[in-house]
XYZ file of C-alpha atoms in Angstrom:
529
model
C -132.166 -16.553 -101.481
C -129.235 -14.319 -101.140
C -131.794 -11.282 -100.987
C -133.809 -13.197 -98.270
C -131.039 -13.320 -95.867
C -130.399 -9.991 -96.478
C -133.818 -8.574 -95.814
C -134.186 -11.329 -93.011
C -130.989 -9.655 -91.340
C -132.337 -6.013 -91.757
C -135.682 -6.992 -89.990
C -133.743 -8.073 -87.051
C -131.390 -5.472 -86.884
C -134.165 -2.829 -87.279
C -136.249 -4.501 -84.415
C -133.106 -4.943 -82.244
C -132.336 -1.230 -82.940
C -135.368 0.184 -81.834
C -135.636 -2.160 -78.609
C -132.060 -1.106 -77.697
C -133.180 2.613 -78.414
C -136.055 2.348 -76.201
C -134.182 1.301 -73.353
C -130.870 3.186 -73.581
C -131.898 6.670 -74.786
C -133.921 7.643 -71.720
C -130.934 6.541 -69.519
C -128.448 8.204 -71.306
C -130.177 11.401 -71.944
C -129.247 12.668 -68.589
C -125.355 12.047 -68.917
C -124.867 15.623 -70.349
C -125.955 17.079 -66.904
C -122.992 15.304 -65.091
C -120.692 17.946 -66.801
C -122.704 20.843 -65.762
C -121.098 23.138 -62.936
C -121.905 22.180 -59.298
C -125.068 23.988 -57.642
C -124.879 25.962 -54.383
C -126.744 23.269 -52.854
C -124.312 20.603 -53.863
C -121.252 22.500 -52.933
C -122.725 22.800 -49.360
C -123.388 19.148 -49.094
C -119.804 18.398 -50.316
C -118.083 21.165 -48.088
C -120.005 20.427 -44.985
C -119.543 16.746 -45.273
C -123.318 15.974 -45.456
C -123.175 13.977 -48.474
C -120.592 11.589 -46.964
C -122.738 10.963 -44.014
C -125.686 10.130 -46.318
C -123.264 7.851 -48.191
C -122.207 5.800 -45.212
C -125.801 5.817 -43.917
C -127.118 4.120 -47.125
C -123.742 1.758 -46.984
C -124.862 0.669 -43.395
C -128.533 0.184 -44.718
C -127.720 -2.014 -47.411
C -125.030 -3.938 -45.281
C -127.514 -4.655 -42.647
C -130.437 -5.318 -44.792
C -128.365 -7.957 -46.390
C -127.336 -9.609 -43.349
C -130.895 -9.647 -41.819
C -132.540 -10.853 -44.974
C -129.705 -13.751 -45.538
C -130.302 -14.532 -41.718
C -134.054 -15.002 -42.289
C -134.274 -16.192 -45.855
C -131.430 -18.784 -45.605
C -132.116 -20.268 -42.369
C -135.746 -20.756 -43.272
C -134.884 -22.334 -46.640
C -132.349 -24.521 -45.102
C -135.078 -25.669 -42.483
C -137.686 -26.414 -45.026
C -135.274 -28.317 -47.072
C -133.386 -30.405 -44.777
C -136.159 -31.320 -42.349
C -139.593 -33.089 -42.691
C -142.421 -32.043 -40.102
C -145.696 -31.404 -39.659
C -147.215 -28.388 -41.289
C -144.273 -28.098 -43.555
C -145.872 -27.277 -46.784
C -147.924 -24.910 -45.119
C -144.964 -23.038 -43.781
C -143.562 -23.564 -47.054
C -146.170 -21.070 -48.952
C -146.675 -19.027 -46.032
C -142.865 -17.827 -46.077
C -143.420 -16.533 -49.529
C -146.355 -14.189 -48.672
C -144.532 -11.297 -47.435
C -143.471 -10.455 -50.950
C -147.318 -9.557 -51.075
C -146.648 -6.359 -48.962
C -145.193 -3.489 -50.764
C -142.380 -2.253 -48.381
C -143.888 0.997 -47.712
C -147.091 -0.784 -46.772
C -145.244 -2.707 -44.290
C -143.542 0.373 -43.001
C -146.935 2.594 -42.413
C -148.518 -0.752 -41.017
C -145.712 -1.375 -38.617
C -145.352 2.389 -37.197
C -148.815 1.575 -35.607
C -147.747 -2.071 -34.272
C -144.442 -0.507 -33.025
C -146.817 2.165 -30.953
C -148.911 -0.548 -29.087
C -146.397 -3.023 -28.770
C -143.472 -1.810 -26.993
C -141.164 -4.951 -26.979
C -141.140 -4.861 -30.842
C -140.591 -1.341 -30.843
C -137.640 -1.991 -28.275
C -135.971 -4.567 -30.415
C -136.481 -3.408 -33.927
C -136.684 0.446 -33.829
C -133.232 1.042 -32.221
C -130.083 2.279 -34.025
C -128.889 -1.251 -34.795
C -131.926 -1.697 -36.882
C -131.595 2.075 -37.911
C -134.808 3.180 -36.549
C -136.838 0.241 -37.923
C -135.998 0.643 -41.755
C -133.610 -2.435 -41.816
C -136.469 -4.597 -40.098
C -138.891 -3.453 -42.847
C -136.987 -4.405 -45.580
C -135.639 -7.652 -44.309
C -138.729 -8.929 -43.143
C -140.795 -8.148 -46.483
C -137.948 -8.750 -48.897
C -136.178 -11.932 -47.431
C -138.467 -14.389 -49.618
C -136.014 -13.225 -52.697
C -133.542 -15.372 -50.770
C -135.690 -17.929 -49.312
C -136.858 -19.191 -52.838
C -133.602 -18.870 -54.651
C -131.780 -20.812 -51.835
C -134.839 -23.230 -51.445
C -134.371 -24.259 -55.139
C -130.629 -24.282 -54.654
C -130.423 -26.454 -51.856
C -132.986 -28.906 -52.969
C -131.307 -29.665 -56.078
C -127.445 -29.269 -55.864
C -126.076 -30.467 -52.348
C -127.181 -34.315 -51.993
C -123.575 -35.944 -52.875
C -121.631 -32.982 -50.779
C -123.984 -33.506 -47.860
C -123.599 -37.357 -47.759
C -119.820 -37.085 -48.196
C -119.764 -34.979 -45.257
C -121.825 -37.395 -43.213
C -119.624 -40.334 -44.402
C -116.776 -38.417 -42.807
C -118.630 -38.191 -39.486
C -119.863 -34.627 -39.638
C -122.482 -33.582 -37.615
C -125.520 -31.564 -38.907
C -124.135 -28.459 -37.582
C -120.571 -29.105 -38.807
C -122.063 -29.958 -42.128
C -124.057 -26.708 -42.412
C -121.069 -24.616 -41.465
C -118.705 -26.042 -43.246
C -120.291 -27.599 -46.469
C -123.849 -26.147 -46.975
C -123.496 -22.526 -46.154
C -120.080 -22.103 -48.343
C -121.359 -24.108 -51.356
C -124.495 -22.099 -51.202
C -122.872 -18.688 -51.247
C -123.127 -18.022 -54.993
C -126.819 -18.494 -54.543
C -127.037 -16.164 -51.661
C -125.085 -13.305 -53.080
C -127.321 -13.521 -56.244
C -130.625 -13.242 -54.357
C -129.288 -10.687 -51.730
C -128.513 -8.253 -54.711
C -132.530 -8.544 -55.540
C -132.979 -7.681 -51.754
C -130.602 -4.359 -52.342
C -132.040 -3.488 -55.370
C -135.391 -3.258 -53.968
C -134.007 -1.603 -50.911
C -132.056 1.477 -53.093
C -135.251 1.724 -55.471
C -137.402 2.453 -52.418
C -137.588 6.020 -50.861
C -140.758 5.775 -48.847
C -139.419 3.609 -45.962
C -136.234 5.627 -44.999
C -138.390 8.896 -45.663
C -140.833 7.747 -43.226
C -138.627 6.309 -40.618
C -136.168 9.610 -40.904
C -133.059 7.783 -42.093
C -131.104 10.015 -44.274
C -129.541 8.132 -47.460
C -128.640 9.186 -50.750
C -132.071 8.960 -52.044
C -132.984 11.992 -49.740
C -130.536 13.799 -51.538
C -131.847 12.987 -55.032
C -135.428 13.494 -53.915
C -134.675 16.957 -52.257
C -132.752 18.233 -55.065
C -134.931 17.011 -58.081
C -138.395 17.359 -56.431
C -137.632 20.080 -53.669
C -135.508 22.331 -55.471
C -135.950 21.322 -59.296
C -132.185 20.504 -59.626
C -132.147 17.938 -62.209
C -128.481 18.131 -62.680
C -127.581 18.063 -58.932
C -129.940 14.834 -58.731
C -128.392 13.306 -61.601
C -124.755 13.944 -60.134
C -125.696 12.284 -56.804
C -127.112 9.320 -58.661
C -123.923 8.483 -59.865
C -122.896 7.435 -56.321
C -125.867 4.816 -56.033
C -124.950 3.248 -59.750
C -121.145 3.128 -58.346
C -122.359 1.127 -55.285
C -124.528 -1.186 -57.430
C -121.917 -1.457 -59.941
C -119.343 -2.610 -57.269
C -121.827 -5.171 -55.651
C -122.689 -6.623 -59.157
C -119.007 -6.911 -60.000
C -118.010 -8.769 -56.569
C -121.094 -10.978 -56.998
C -120.248 -12.105 -60.627
C -116.657 -12.722 -59.509
C -117.679 -14.768 -56.432
C -119.978 -16.754 -58.547
C -117.533 -17.307 -61.393
C -114.992 -18.793 -59.050
C -117.389 -20.620 -56.796
C -120.104 -22.660 -58.795
C -121.155 -26.057 -57.416
C -123.739 -28.436 -59.217
C -125.209 -31.495 -58.188
C -123.663 -34.421 -60.171
C -126.921 -36.627 -60.048
C -130.400 -35.605 -60.188
C -131.064 -36.753 -57.004
C -133.010 -34.294 -54.474
C -132.269 -34.079 -50.970
C -134.365 -36.514 -48.634
C -135.514 -34.555 -45.572
C -134.638 -36.151 -42.005
C -137.160 -36.112 -39.179
C -136.128 -33.805 -36.806
C -136.123 -34.445 -32.763
C -138.719 -32.872 -30.584
C -136.397 -30.180 -29.203
C -135.368 -29.280 -33.170
C -138.832 -29.478 -33.933
C -139.734 -27.100 -31.438
C -136.978 -24.473 -32.167
C -138.273 -25.008 -36.096
C -141.838 -23.981 -35.028
C -140.562 -21.155 -33.054
C -138.428 -19.663 -35.701
C -140.642 -20.205 -38.758
C -143.766 -19.153 -36.696
C -142.055 -15.864 -35.732
C -140.757 -15.319 -39.226
C -144.312 -16.018 -40.767
C -146.356 -13.893 -38.003
C -143.947 -10.935 -38.332
C -144.003 -10.865 -42.159
C -147.529 -11.698 -42.968
C -150.005 -12.397 -40.052
C -149.551 -9.459 -37.719
C -149.177 -6.673 -40.557
C -152.121 -8.279 -42.462
C -154.481 -8.718 -39.089
C -153.506 -4.815 -38.346
C -154.551 -3.927 -41.933
C -158.001 -5.727 -41.790
C -158.658 -4.188 -38.312
C -157.841 -0.530 -39.542
C -159.951 -1.168 -42.674
C -162.935 -2.253 -40.567
C -162.484 0.635 -38.427
C -162.398 3.162 -41.075
C -164.798 1.478 -43.393
C -166.909 4.789 -43.538
C -164.047 6.502 -45.629
C -164.455 3.766 -48.525
C -166.672 5.779 -50.539
C -164.856 9.079 -50.056
C -161.776 7.325 -51.171
C -163.157 6.814 -54.747
C -161.683 3.180 -54.413
C -163.101 1.858 -57.656
C -161.960 4.604 -59.914
C -158.609 4.629 -58.221
C -158.527 0.861 -58.512
C -159.519 0.965 -62.285
C -156.973 3.506 -62.966
C -154.080 1.315 -61.493
C -155.336 -1.431 -63.513
C -155.519 0.359 -66.371
C -151.801 1.763 -66.289
C -150.318 -1.702 -65.449
C -152.370 -3.429 -68.153
C -150.934 -1.120 -70.760
C -147.226 -1.569 -69.567
C -147.817 -5.071 -69.209
C -148.816 -5.212 -72.895
C -145.842 -3.300 -74.072
C -143.628 -5.423 -71.533
C -144.787 -8.746 -73.114
C -144.494 -7.416 -76.917
C -141.227 -6.042 -76.425
C -139.861 -8.962 -74.623
C -140.825 -11.539 -77.026
C -139.297 -9.991 -79.977
C -136.307 -9.113 -77.810
C -135.872 -12.683 -76.447
C -136.409 -14.271 -79.669
C -133.803 -12.284 -81.669
C -131.303 -12.625 -78.929
C -131.755 -16.408 -78.861
C -130.985 -16.712 -82.569
C -127.796 -14.731 -82.244
C -124.358 -16.536 -82.412
C -122.537 -13.792 -80.692
C -123.591 -10.857 -78.309
C -126.067 -12.867 -76.221
C -124.521 -12.012 -72.935
C -124.377 -8.288 -74.039
C -128.065 -7.984 -74.731
C -128.986 -10.094 -71.990
C -127.267 -7.529 -69.599
C -129.090 -4.562 -71.617
C -132.289 -6.294 -70.908
C -131.749 -6.501 -67.133
C -130.213 -3.059 -66.807
C -133.402 -1.099 -65.995
C -134.193 -3.516 -63.044
C -130.678 -2.978 -61.691
C -131.072 0.784 -61.608
C -132.634 2.129 -58.480
C -136.190 3.279 -59.335
C -135.595 6.787 -58.429
C -132.729 7.107 -60.748
C -134.413 5.695 -63.771
C -137.454 8.127 -63.144
C -135.096 11.091 -63.088
C -133.579 9.842 -66.303
C -137.057 9.175 -67.911
C -138.164 12.469 -66.738
C -135.197 14.305 -68.275
C -135.690 12.497 -71.333
C -139.571 13.097 -71.707
C -139.203 16.532 -71.065
C -136.731 17.070 -73.691
C -138.940 15.347 -76.349
C -141.774 17.622 -75.258
C -139.500 20.820 -75.817
C -138.882 19.238 -79.137
C -142.600 18.758 -79.861
C -143.268 22.449 -78.869
C -140.466 23.664 -81.046
C -141.718 21.583 -84.135
C -145.440 21.949 -83.692
C -145.826 24.805 -80.988
C -147.809 22.604 -78.929
C -147.672 24.198 -75.664
C -149.426 21.363 -73.621
C -146.630 18.638 -72.542
C -147.957 15.742 -74.612
C -145.761 13.114 -72.578
C -145.408 14.640 -69.232
C -149.370 15.398 -68.972
C -150.232 11.791 -69.702
C -149.172 8.386 -68.571
C -146.597 7.932 -71.355
C -143.581 9.006 -69.257
C -144.515 6.370 -66.537
C -145.552 3.756 -68.977
C -141.759 4.179 -70.424
C -140.115 3.872 -66.988
C -142.418 0.821 -66.084
C -141.496 -0.870 -69.242
C -137.638 -0.420 -69.034
C -137.780 -1.480 -65.300
C -139.501 -4.644 -65.585
C -139.020 -5.784 -69.125
C -136.225 -7.968 -67.296
C -138.880 -10.143 -65.532
C -140.431 -11.253 -69.065
C -137.228 -11.374 -70.993
C -135.429 -13.716 -68.427
C -138.411 -16.153 -68.599
C -138.717 -16.019 -72.196
C -134.813 -16.433 -72.819
C -135.066 -19.498 -70.359
C -138.056 -21.226 -72.204
C -136.566 -20.486 -75.788
C -132.783 -21.914 -74.416
C -134.423 -25.334 -73.590
C -135.658 -25.688 -77.351
C -133.987 -27.676 -79.790
C -132.562 -25.057 -82.371
C -133.475 -27.332 -85.308
C -137.028 -26.182 -85.093
C -136.014 -22.741 -85.922
C -133.445 -24.003 -88.703
C -136.413 -26.212 -90.058
C -138.708 -22.958 -90.362
C -135.947 -21.099 -92.282
C -135.566 -24.115 -94.588
C -139.216 -23.658 -95.359
C -138.691 -20.289 -96.389
C -139.933 -18.349 -93.653
C -138.071 -15.110 -92.500
C -137.650 -13.905 -88.773
C -141.321 -12.543 -88.636
C -142.825 -15.621 -90.117
C -141.020 -17.933 -87.594
C -141.843 -15.609 -84.746
C -145.548 -15.808 -85.470
C -145.593 -19.642 -86.294
C -143.284 -20.882 -83.867
C -141.933 -18.471 -81.123
C -145.587 -17.217 -80.251
C -146.864 -20.645 -79.773
C -143.978 -21.834 -77.562
C -143.904 -18.812 -75.317
C -147.862 -18.795 -74.600
C -147.413 -20.730 -71.616
C -144.806 -18.926 -69.896
C -146.854 -15.747 -70.861
C -149.266 -16.476 -68.019
C -146.566 -16.654 -65.359
C -145.077 -13.604 -66.858
C -148.245 -11.501 -66.489
C -148.920 -12.553 -62.815
C -145.217 -11.869 -62.019
C -145.584 -8.341 -63.711
C -148.734 -7.643 -62.235
C -147.367 -8.370 -58.637
C -144.519 -6.012 -59.466
C -146.557 -3.128 -61.194
C -149.414 -2.910 -58.757
C -146.969 -2.283 -55.892
C -144.580 0.043 -57.772
C -144.553 3.604 -56.078
C -141.480 5.476 -56.827
C -141.787 5.435 -60.368
C -145.618 6.113 -60.172
C -145.198 8.780 -57.790
C -142.446 10.771 -59.458
C -143.824 10.365 -63.107
C -147.518 10.611 -62.684
C -149.319 13.335 -64.358
C -151.421 16.131 -62.416
C -153.789 14.775 -60.359
C -153.141 11.244 -61.388
C -154.001 8.747 -58.709
C -153.375 5.025 -58.370
C -153.502 2.682 -55.266
C -149.750 3.026 -54.191
C -149.669 6.817 -54.584
C -153.005 7.140 -52.375
C -151.474 4.978 -49.842
C -148.234 7.352 -49.865
C -150.493 10.310 -49.717
C -152.596 9.409 -46.729
C -149.584 7.926 -44.660
C -147.909 11.311 -45.341
C -151.028 12.992 -43.864
C -150.501 10.848 -40.715
C -153.998 8.910 -41.678
C -152.234 5.237 -41.535
C -155.566 3.795 -40.733
C -157.518 5.034 -43.985
C -154.238 4.223 -46.021
C -154.870 0.447 -44.868
C -157.963 0.251 -46.949
C -156.036 0.673 -50.486
C -153.277 -1.321 -48.808
C -155.401 -4.219 -48.319
C -156.723 -4.386 -51.948
C -153.076 -4.487 -53.067
C -151.943 -7.275 -50.490
C -155.109 -9.355 -51.114
C -154.532 -9.406 -54.960
C -150.896 -10.243 -54.867
C -151.612 -12.877 -51.947
C -153.697 -14.852 -54.234
C -151.447 -14.348 -57.036
C -148.790 -15.422 -55.105
C -150.447 -18.632 -53.720
C -151.578 -19.592 -57.302
C -147.783 -19.550 -58.502
C -146.683 -21.205 -55.364
C -149.104 -23.999 -55.411
C -148.847 -24.321 -58.962
C -145.183 -25.391 -58.525
C -143.590 -22.388 -60.237
C -141.148 -20.222 -57.766
C -142.687 -16.481 -57.339
C -139.764 -15.023 -58.584
C -137.763 -16.466 -61.724
C -135.445 -13.846 -62.589
C -131.566 -13.824 -63.287
C -129.400 -10.902 -61.511
């Protein structure tokens, strides 16, 4: 029996060590570059104050996107939760559909809309909205906040609202003094996701000409080939994110409100004036976030339907599906093992959970740089050992798959961890009593229990991966084409209407999957920040 325990512990340690190495080694391999001498390019950026201007622009972008997203997301979640009105269920679903749009697709589509609709251009492309980039990020990323706050408001505020009304407070006073302050932890946590997505993207700010830290990273890495400069500048973004995560965790720790009972909020019927205001507000959001850009894409696709054959749409779509399928298989396999091991640990659960979500917290451009440096180093080692001149990792989709797994393993891990935490631990103890080691328990118990959430995990991963541009564009092999890279290429060549064809494929597929999840009673995003 003693030997069995040692062997079981060794199995867990070996698997845990392999998974941690897979996640951490590519990220840590770029650390030595931070201690190299500054390049002349970086010295110029510092001496001229250019990098500080880019830093200020980045902070301004993050702040404005956060405020705009909260305005759209929290307000819409409040209206959906607190009021009962006609077509409410339709609005409830439509408000999630902007997530079907990759933000870069939204940027390219709205460039044409801004050109033909001067009032929209006047409102959303001024300095306040940073040439339109704040609007694009906000209108297509606010569903993160909407979904999180909708769930929070529905399940946690009944007693507080009743107490406020008992004290004679109006709906407006209750909103300002009770609902909004109590919801602040949920708002901050979901806003972090919006910020993660904003900093992970480079295409929108590049397209609208907004100079941010991402520009310095792309220019130094892809333009000048200075990986060390890109790595040093990346530290600025990591520091910004680290500070935001620290503040969010601090506020969430100090302010945590939960409902005393299991009762849910009973929506009230609005007055005619309130109903009119609700329809106008939600109608504008749905129109700007989904209906208008979807209509524009369909119109462009019909107008440029003659280009479909020349686009090789079938080959590009097949290559996209093959890449994301490989990545999803690896993500699900690693996440099931990782979550199963962490679930049985008595100590260190929080640490390993942090490691699992680390990849999602790192901006995609920085992660791509780290994986590039790591795989290039491995290719050099392979050449020194076997004298293979062909870059085995960089000239295949291996580097891209590694980056995608590290980035999105948190999606699967969070779902599997939540599922396993709800299971009585006596089930696993009984398996050990019957003589099964970790692998036996994993096959007989964990896998069957995780079969149901795997369906939802697959859909969530599919939506994220098919939209991913930054990792795909920066780590793709030569002449490697996917739907996202072709959209970026055609848009870069000012062929926005042609880019609408592959864009429509992504938006159409993602819309169907989001509708399935939302109508099936499952939130589109079930992650832990």
